[in-house]
Amino acid sequence: MTTSKRRYHITTFGCQMNKADSERMAGILEDMGFEFSEDPNNADVILYNTCTIRDNAEQKVYSYLGRQAKRKHEQPDLTLVVAGCVAQQEGEALLRRVPELDLVMGPQHANRLKDLLESVFGGNQVVATEPVHIMEDITQPRRDSKVTAWVNVIYGCNERCTYCVVPNVRGVEQSRTPEAIRAEMEELGRQGYKEVTLLGQNIDAYGRDLPGVTPEGRHLHTFTDLLYYVHDVPGVERLRFATSHPRYFTERLIQACAELPKVCEHFHIPFQSGDNDVLKAMSRGYTHEKYRRIIDTIRKYMPDASISADAIVGFPGETEAQFENTLKLVEDIGFDQLNTAAYSPRPGTPAALWSNQLSEEVKSDRLQRLNHLVAIKAAERSQRYFGRIEEVLVEDQNPKDKTQVMGRTGGNRLTFFTGDINELKGQLVKVKITEIRAFSLTGEPIEVRQALTV
């Protein structure tokens, strides 16, 4: 089949892992000769990379699919693909609900997109959701940014949190080798990328499935060891990572982050609830006291580090007093940013079947109260930036003010300042902060720093 001048469109829902998968699949499609189309209605292949963490994201997918399924009746050559977590969760049931679909593929099959599409082009309707060993992908992703990039270090998750579908839809933990990760980062450095975010559903679990044990009895490959191994990749100026799990977060990792100059002083460590009984019901494997000790240790080594997290309100059986323990944790720690969500029952998870579900009114009220506190604490945390000189990696033009550029501090604060994007994109600029807001800053440029040499 000839694919010259044919177009594709990808819509991505959900987390950073999905965004990274979409970049890889876009790279495969472009290697096949497809061109990217901003408008899905002008595309010959439409791919929805889906998320099932929240019900509203899942329902949005079906809404999008409905419109394109009608279009397919008029354009039979249109190819419709559902990838990601909804595809893995629903499998063949998706075809029964939307028979116009050509391909349903789980996250573990992202690297196989070319083979699966060739089967579709051969006249088959394909469902690829069986567990597989994820092979190294030699395809170059189509990166959405020319400055920052994602690099997956571990796929899947072995945790069994009672509210979460990730282990069901993304499979068991599979760590990439340190050599493969470093090789991808070295190529990014050669291409001019300045910042790399290392990704994993549970990044602290990196290396547990790789062979080898140290004389001290530790896994031969840990995430801390990986940071030391990739830190000196030429051209890459900044390293970030997500997402961390409090159960496995170690002081050794914190010490490495404090020691390695390229690692940004920003930690994303979800706590989900500030109440121990709720954490136990969630099967999170830690207490709020342990979480507090982690934050205290981070601030001992890096007093100015930014802390962000995730929290869920309205978990089945959560009392008002238990919710107030979450508010107290947020008040005591003072997060720079907190991603919040009301509990949403997900198919195949234990908590979805419990009889002590809370009403939507209670969940909405608690979410609103938590978000109000989050904004107050974030604004308080922002105060420390006023008048300081922060180093900002320029990523793009401010879409609301074409005279400004925007980027992030090492602590992950979005920052705006006057400048020419053509001159500054990808540059590290020292900026004096003149305006502060809860989640962003504005400043005046002082100087452009020359790249580190390692």
Tab-separated table of N, CA and C in Angstrom, residues 159-162 245 247 278-286:
chain	number	residue	atom	x	y	z
A	159	GLU	N	2.519	-2.393	41.418
A	159	GLU	CA	1.723	-2.029	42.586
A	159	GLU	C	0.268	-2.433	42.344
A	160	ARG	N	-0.464	-2.554	43.430
A	160	ARG	CA	-1.873	-2.938	43.309
A	160	ARG	C	-2.737	-2.001	44.141
A	161	CYS	N	-2.597	-0.708	43.897
A	161	CYS	CA	-3.449	0.255	44.582
A	161	CYS	C	-4.901	-0.044	44.223
A	162	THR	N	-5.773	-0.018	45.205
A	162	THR	CA	-7.135	-0.517	45.001
A	162	THR	C	-7.986	0.359	44.090
A	245	HIS	N	7.225	6.936	43.976
A	245	HIS	CA	6.301	6.285	44.907
A	245	HIS	C	6.897	6.371	46.310
A	247	ARG	N	6.612	4.624	48.819
A	247	ARG	CA	7.007	3.339	49.404
A	247	ARG	C	8.482	3.039	49.145
A	278	VAL	N	-7.171	5.565	55.282
A	278	VAL	CA	-7.485	5.653	53.849
A	278	VAL	C	-6.316	5.116	53.024
A	279	LEU	N	-5.088	5.469	53.400
A	279	LEU	CA	-3.912	4.944	52.686
A	279	LEU	C	-3.878	3.421	52.739
A	280	LYS	N	-4.238	2.854	53.884
A	280	LYS	CA	-4.274	1.393	53.998
A	280	LYS	C	-5.338	0.806	53.081
A	281	ALA	N	-6.504	1.444	53.038
A	281	ALA	CA	-7.575	0.962	52.147
A	281	ALA	C	-7.169	1.085	50.682
A	282	MET	N	-6.341	2.079	50.381
A	282	MET	CA	-5.832	2.250	49.021
A	282	MET	C	-4.708	1.271	48.676
A	283	SER	N	-4.169	0.570	49.697
A	283	SER	CA	-3.016	-0.341	49.529
A	283	SER	C	-1.785	0.413	49.038
A	284	ARG	N	-1.542	1.579	49.629
A	284	ARG	CA	-0.414	2.389	49.193
A	284	ARG	C	0.916	1.958	49.812
A	285	GLY	N	0.876	1.308	50.979
A	285	GLY	CA	2.105	0.750	51.524
A	285	GLY	C	2.970	1.724	52.304
A	286	TYR	N	2.423	2.848	52.742
A	286	TYR	CA	3.158	3.795	53.573
A	286	TYR	C	2.161	4.557	54.438
